[in-house]
CSV table of N, CA and C in Angstrom, one decimal:
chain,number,residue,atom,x,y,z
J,748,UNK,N,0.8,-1.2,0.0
J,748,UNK,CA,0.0,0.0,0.0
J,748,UNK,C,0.9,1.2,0.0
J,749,UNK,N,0.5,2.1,-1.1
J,749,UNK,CA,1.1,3.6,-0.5
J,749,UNK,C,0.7,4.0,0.6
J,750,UNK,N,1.8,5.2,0.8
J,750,UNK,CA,1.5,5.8,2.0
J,750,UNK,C,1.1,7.2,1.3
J,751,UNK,N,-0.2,7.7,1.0
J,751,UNK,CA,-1.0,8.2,0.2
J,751,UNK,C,-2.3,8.5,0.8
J,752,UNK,N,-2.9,9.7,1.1
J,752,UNK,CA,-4.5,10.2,1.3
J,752,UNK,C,-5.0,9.7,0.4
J,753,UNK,N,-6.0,8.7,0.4
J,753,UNK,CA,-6.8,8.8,-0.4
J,753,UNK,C,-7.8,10.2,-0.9
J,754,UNK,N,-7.9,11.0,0.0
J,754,UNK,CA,-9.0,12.3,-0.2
J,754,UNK,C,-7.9,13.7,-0.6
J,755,UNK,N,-7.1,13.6,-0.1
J,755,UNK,CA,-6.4,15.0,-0.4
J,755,UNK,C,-4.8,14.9,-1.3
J,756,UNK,N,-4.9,13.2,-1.2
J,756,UNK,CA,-3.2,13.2,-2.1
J,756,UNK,C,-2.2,13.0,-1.5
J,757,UNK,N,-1.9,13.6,0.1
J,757,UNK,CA,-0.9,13.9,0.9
J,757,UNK,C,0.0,12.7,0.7
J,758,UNK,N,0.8,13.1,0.5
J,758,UNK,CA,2.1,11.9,0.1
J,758,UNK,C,3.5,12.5,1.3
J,759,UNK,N,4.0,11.3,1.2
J,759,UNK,CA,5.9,11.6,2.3
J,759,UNK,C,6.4,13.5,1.5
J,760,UNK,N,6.5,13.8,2.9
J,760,UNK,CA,7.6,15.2,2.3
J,760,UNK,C,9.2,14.4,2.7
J,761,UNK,N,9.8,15.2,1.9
J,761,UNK,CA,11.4,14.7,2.1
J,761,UNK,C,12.2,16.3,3.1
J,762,UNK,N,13.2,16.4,3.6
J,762,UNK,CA,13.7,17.0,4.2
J,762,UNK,C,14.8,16.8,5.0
J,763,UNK,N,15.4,16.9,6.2
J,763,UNK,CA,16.8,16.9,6.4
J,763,UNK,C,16.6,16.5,7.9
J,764,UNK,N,17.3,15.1,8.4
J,764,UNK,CA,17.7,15.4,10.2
J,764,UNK,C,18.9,16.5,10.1
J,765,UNK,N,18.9,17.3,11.4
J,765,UNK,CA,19.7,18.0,11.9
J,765,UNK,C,20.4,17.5,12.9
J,766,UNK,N,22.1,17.0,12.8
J,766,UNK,CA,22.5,16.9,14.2
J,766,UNK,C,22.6,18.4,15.0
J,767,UNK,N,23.2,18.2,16.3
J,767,UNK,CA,23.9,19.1,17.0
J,767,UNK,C,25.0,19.8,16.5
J,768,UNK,N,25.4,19.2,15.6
J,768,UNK,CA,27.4,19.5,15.4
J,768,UNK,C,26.6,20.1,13.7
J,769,UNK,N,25.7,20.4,13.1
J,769,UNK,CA,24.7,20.2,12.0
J,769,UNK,C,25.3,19.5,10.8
J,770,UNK,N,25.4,18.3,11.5
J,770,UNK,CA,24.9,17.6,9.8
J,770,UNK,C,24.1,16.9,9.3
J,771,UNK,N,23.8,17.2,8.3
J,771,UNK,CA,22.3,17.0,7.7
J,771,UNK,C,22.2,15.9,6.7
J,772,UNK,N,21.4,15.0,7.1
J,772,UNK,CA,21.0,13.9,6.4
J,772,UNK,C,19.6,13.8,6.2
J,773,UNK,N,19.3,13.3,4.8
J,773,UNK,CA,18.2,13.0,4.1
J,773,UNK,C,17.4,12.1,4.9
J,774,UNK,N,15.5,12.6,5.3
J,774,UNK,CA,14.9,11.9,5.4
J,774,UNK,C,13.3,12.0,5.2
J,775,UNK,N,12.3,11.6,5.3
J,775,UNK,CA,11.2,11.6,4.7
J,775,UNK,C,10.0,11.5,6.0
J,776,UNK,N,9.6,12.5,6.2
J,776,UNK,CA,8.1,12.5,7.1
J,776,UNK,C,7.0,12.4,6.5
J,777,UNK,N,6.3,11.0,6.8
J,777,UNK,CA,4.8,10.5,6.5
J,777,UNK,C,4.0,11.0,6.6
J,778,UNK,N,3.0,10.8,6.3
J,778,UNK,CA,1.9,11.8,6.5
J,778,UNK,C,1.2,10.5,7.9
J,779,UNK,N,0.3,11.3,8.3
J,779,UNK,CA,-0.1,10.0,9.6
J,779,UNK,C,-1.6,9.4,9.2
J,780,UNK,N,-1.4,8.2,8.4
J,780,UNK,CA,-2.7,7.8,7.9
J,780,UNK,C,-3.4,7.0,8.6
J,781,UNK,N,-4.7,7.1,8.6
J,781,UNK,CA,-5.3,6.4,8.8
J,781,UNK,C,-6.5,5.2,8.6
J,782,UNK,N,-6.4,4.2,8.9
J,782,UNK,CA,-8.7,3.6,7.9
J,782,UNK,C,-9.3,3.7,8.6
J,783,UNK,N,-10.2,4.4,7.1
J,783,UNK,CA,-11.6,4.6,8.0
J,783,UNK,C,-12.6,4.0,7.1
J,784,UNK,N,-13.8,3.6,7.5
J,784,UNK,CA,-15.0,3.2,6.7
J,784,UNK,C,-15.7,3.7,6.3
J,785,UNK,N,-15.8,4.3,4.9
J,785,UNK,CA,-16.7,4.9,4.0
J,785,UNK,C,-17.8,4.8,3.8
J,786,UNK,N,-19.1,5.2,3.5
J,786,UNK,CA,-19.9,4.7,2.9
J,786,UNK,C,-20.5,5.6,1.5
J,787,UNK,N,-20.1,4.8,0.5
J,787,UNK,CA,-21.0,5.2,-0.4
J,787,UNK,C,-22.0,5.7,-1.0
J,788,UNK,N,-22.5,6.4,-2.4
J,788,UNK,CA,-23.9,6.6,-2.4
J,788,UNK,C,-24.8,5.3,-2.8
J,789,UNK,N,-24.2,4.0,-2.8
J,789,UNK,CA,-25.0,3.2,-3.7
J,789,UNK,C,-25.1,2.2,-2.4
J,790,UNK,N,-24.5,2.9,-1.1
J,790,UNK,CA,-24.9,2.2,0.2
J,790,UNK,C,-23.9,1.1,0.4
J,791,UNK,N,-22.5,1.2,-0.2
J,791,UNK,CA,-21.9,-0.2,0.1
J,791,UNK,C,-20.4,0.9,0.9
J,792,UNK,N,-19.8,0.0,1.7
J,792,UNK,CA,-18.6,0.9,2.1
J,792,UNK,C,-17.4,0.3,2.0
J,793,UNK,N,-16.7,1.2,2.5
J,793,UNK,CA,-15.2,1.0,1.3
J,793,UNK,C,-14.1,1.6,2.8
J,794,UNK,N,-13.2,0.7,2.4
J,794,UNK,CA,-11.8,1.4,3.7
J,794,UNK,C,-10.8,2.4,2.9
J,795,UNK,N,-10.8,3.6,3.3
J,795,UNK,CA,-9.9,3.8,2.6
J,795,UNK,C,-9.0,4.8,4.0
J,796,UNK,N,-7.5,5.0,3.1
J,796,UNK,CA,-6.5,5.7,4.1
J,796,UNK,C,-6.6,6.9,3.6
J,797,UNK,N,-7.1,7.3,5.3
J,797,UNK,CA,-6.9,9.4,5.3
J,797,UNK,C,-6.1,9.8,6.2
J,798,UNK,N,-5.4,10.7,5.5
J,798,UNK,CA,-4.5,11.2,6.9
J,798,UNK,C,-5.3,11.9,8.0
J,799,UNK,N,-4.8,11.9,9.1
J,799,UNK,CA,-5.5,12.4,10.3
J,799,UNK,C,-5.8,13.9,10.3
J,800,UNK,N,-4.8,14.7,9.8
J,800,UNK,CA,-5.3,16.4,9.5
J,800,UNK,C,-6.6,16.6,8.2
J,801,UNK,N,-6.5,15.4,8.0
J,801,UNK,CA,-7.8,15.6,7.1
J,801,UNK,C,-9.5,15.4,7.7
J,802,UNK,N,-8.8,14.3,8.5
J,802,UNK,CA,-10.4,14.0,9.0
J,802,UNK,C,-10.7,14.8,10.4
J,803,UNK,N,-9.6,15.5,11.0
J,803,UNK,CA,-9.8,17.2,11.5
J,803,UNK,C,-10.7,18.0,10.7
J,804,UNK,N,-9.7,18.5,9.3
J,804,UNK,CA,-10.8,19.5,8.6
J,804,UNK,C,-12.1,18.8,8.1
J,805,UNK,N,-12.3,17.6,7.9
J,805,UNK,CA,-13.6,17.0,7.6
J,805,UNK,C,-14.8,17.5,8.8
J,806,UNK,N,-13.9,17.1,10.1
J,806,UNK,CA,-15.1,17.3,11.4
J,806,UNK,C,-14.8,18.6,11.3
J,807,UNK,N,-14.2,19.9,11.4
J,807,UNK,CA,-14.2,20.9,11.5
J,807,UNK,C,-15.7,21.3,10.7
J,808,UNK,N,-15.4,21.0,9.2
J,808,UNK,CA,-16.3,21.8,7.8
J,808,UNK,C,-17.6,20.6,8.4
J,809,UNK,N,-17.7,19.8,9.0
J,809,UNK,CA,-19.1,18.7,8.8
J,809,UNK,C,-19.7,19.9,10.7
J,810,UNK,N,-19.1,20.2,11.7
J,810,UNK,CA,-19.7,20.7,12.7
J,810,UNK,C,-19.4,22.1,12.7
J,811,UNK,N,-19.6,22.6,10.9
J,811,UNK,CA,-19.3,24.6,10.9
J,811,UNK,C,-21.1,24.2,10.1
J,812,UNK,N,-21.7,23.3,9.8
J,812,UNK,CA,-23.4,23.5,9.3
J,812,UNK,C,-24.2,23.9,10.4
């Protein structure tokens, strides 16, 4: 499986550890996925992986009606 939002795309950013002394090596922060169970309009449900800032702004925009 990728490590891939199903809903928004979010894919690994790449970027740099920093030591103390600074040296910098290449590394990659995930996004923090999750499954969740969908349901369909044809009433059948489906798992798919969302990252967790997504299903934040989901409940944010679903409890601003």
């Amino acid at each position: 499986m990728s490590k891939v939002c199903a809903i928004t795309g979010k894919g690994p950013m790449v970027g740099n550890n920093v030591s103390h002394a600074n040296n910098r090596t290449k590394r990659r922060f995930m996004p923090n996925l999750r499954s969740v169970r969908v349901t369909l309009e044809d009433g059948t449900t489906r798992r798919i992986r969302v990252a967790a800032s997504t299903l934040r702004t989901m409940k944010k925009l679903q409890n601003a009606k």
